[in-house]
C-alpha positions as a Markdown table, in Angstrom:
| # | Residue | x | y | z |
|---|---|---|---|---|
| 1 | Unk | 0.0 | 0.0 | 0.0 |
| 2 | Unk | 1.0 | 3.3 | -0.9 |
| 3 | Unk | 0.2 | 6.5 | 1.6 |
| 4 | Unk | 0.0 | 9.8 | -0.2 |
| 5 | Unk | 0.0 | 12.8 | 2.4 |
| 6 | Unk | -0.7 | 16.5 | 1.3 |
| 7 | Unk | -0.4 | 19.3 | 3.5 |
| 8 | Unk | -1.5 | 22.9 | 2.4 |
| 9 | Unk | -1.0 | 26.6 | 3.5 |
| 10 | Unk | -4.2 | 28.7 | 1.9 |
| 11 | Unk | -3.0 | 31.9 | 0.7 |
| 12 | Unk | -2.8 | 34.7 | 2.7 |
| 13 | Unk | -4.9 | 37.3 | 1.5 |
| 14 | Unk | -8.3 | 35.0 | 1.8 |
| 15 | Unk | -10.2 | 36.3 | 4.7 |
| 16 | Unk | -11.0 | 33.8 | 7.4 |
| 17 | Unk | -14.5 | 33.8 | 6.1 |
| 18 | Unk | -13.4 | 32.6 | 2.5 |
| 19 | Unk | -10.7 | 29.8 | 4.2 |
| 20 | Unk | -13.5 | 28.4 | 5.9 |
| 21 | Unk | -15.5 | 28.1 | 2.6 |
| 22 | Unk | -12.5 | 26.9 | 0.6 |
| 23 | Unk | -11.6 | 24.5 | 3.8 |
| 24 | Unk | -15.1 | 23.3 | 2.6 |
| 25 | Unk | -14.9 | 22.9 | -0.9 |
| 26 | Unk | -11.3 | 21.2 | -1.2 |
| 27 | Unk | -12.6 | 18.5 | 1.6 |
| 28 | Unk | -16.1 | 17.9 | -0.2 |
| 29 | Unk | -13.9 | 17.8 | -3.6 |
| 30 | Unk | -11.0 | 15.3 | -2.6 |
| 31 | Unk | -13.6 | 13.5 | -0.2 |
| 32 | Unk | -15.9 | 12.7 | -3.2 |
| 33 | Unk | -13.3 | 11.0 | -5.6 |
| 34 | Unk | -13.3 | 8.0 | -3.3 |
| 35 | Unk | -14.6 | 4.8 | -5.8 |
| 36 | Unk | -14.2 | 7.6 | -9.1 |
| 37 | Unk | -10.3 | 6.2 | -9.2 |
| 38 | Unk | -9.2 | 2.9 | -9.6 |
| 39 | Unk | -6.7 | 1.8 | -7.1 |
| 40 | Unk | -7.9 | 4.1 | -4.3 |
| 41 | Unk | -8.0 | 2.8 | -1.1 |
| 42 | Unk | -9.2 | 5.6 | 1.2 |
| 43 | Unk | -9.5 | 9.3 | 1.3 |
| 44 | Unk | -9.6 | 11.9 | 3.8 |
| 45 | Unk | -9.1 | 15.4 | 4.1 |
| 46 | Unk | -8.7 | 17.1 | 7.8 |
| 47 | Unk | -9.6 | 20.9 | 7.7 |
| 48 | Unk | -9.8 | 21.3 | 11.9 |
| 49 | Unk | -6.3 | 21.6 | 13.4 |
| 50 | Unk | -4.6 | 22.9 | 16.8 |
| 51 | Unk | -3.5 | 26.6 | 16.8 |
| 52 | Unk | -0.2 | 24.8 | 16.9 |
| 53 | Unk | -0.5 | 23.8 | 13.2 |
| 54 | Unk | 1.4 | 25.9 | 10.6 |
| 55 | Unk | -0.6 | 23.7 | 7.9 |
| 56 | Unk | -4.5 | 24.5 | 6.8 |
| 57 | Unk | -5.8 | 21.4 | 5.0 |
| 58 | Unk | -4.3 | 17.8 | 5.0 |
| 59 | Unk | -4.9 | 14.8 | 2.9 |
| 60 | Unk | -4.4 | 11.6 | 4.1 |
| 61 | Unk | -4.9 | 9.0 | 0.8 |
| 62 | Unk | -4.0 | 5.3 | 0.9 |
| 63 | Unk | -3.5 | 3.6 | -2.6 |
| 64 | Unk | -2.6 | 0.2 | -3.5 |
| 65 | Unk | 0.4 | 0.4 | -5.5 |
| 66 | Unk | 2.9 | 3.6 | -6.9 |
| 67 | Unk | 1.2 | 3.0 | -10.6 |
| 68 | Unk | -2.3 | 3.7 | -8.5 |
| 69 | Unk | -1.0 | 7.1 | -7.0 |
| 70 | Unk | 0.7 | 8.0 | -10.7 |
| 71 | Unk | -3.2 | 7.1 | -12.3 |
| 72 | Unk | -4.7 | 9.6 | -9.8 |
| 73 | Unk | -2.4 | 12.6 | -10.3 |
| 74 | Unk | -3.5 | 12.7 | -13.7 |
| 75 | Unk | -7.2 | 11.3 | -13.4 |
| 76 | Unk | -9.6 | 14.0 | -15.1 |
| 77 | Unk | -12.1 | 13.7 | -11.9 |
| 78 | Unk | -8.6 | 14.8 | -9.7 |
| 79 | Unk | -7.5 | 17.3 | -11.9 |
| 80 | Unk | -11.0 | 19.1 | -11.6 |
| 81 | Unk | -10.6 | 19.6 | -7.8 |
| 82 | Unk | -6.8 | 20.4 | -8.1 |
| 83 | Unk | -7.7 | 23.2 | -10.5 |
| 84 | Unk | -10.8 | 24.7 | -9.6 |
| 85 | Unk | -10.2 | 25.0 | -6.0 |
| 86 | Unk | -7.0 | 23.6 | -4.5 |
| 87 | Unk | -4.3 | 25.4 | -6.5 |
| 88 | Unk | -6.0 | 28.6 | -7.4 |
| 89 | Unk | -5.8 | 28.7 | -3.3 |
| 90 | Unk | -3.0 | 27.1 | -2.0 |
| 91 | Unk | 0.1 | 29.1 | -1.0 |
| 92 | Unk | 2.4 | 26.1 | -0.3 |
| 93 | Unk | 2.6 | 22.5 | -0.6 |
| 94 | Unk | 4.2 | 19.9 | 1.1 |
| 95 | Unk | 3.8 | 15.9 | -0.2 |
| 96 | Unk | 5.0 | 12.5 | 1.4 |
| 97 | Unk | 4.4 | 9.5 | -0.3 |
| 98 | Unk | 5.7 | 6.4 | 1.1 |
| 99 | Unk | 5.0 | 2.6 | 1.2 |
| 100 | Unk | 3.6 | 1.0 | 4.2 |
């Protein structure tokens, strides 16, 4: 199994009001490919973290092999979420992808 961990700084000049909403729409959009992607275990996105976080979303993916992971970055129903609302409002990125 393959575990695919994004975490995301939202850009600065959204207003708390518009991180909320965006909170809302990346976890609704990466939460709904689960069984659209073929060799996708599990997906969840956290959008409630400790004041101690420096992150403001995180994904937390499972997939069953590296060939699985490589089919979802460029999966048309993945690509729809990444553009319309994660990159247009992410300032940073960080990814781990490892093998359990």
């Amino acid at each position: 199994m393959v575990k695919h961990i994004i975490l995301w700084q939202l850009k600065d000049e959204l207003s708390a009001d518009e991180k909320l909403k965006v909170k809302a729409e990346i976890k609704a959009g990466l939460e709904g490919l689960a069984g659209q992607i073929p060799g996708l275990i599990d997906i969840r996105v956290q959008t409630e973290c400790l004041e101690s976080s420096n992150a403001d979303v995180m994904l937390d993916s499972s997939f069953e092999d590296e060939a699985s992971l490589k089919g979802y970055a460029v999966h048309p129903a993945h690509v729809a979420v990444a553009d319309g609302v994660v990159r247009p409002n992410a300032k940073t990125r960080v990814c781990m992808d490892y093998t359990e």
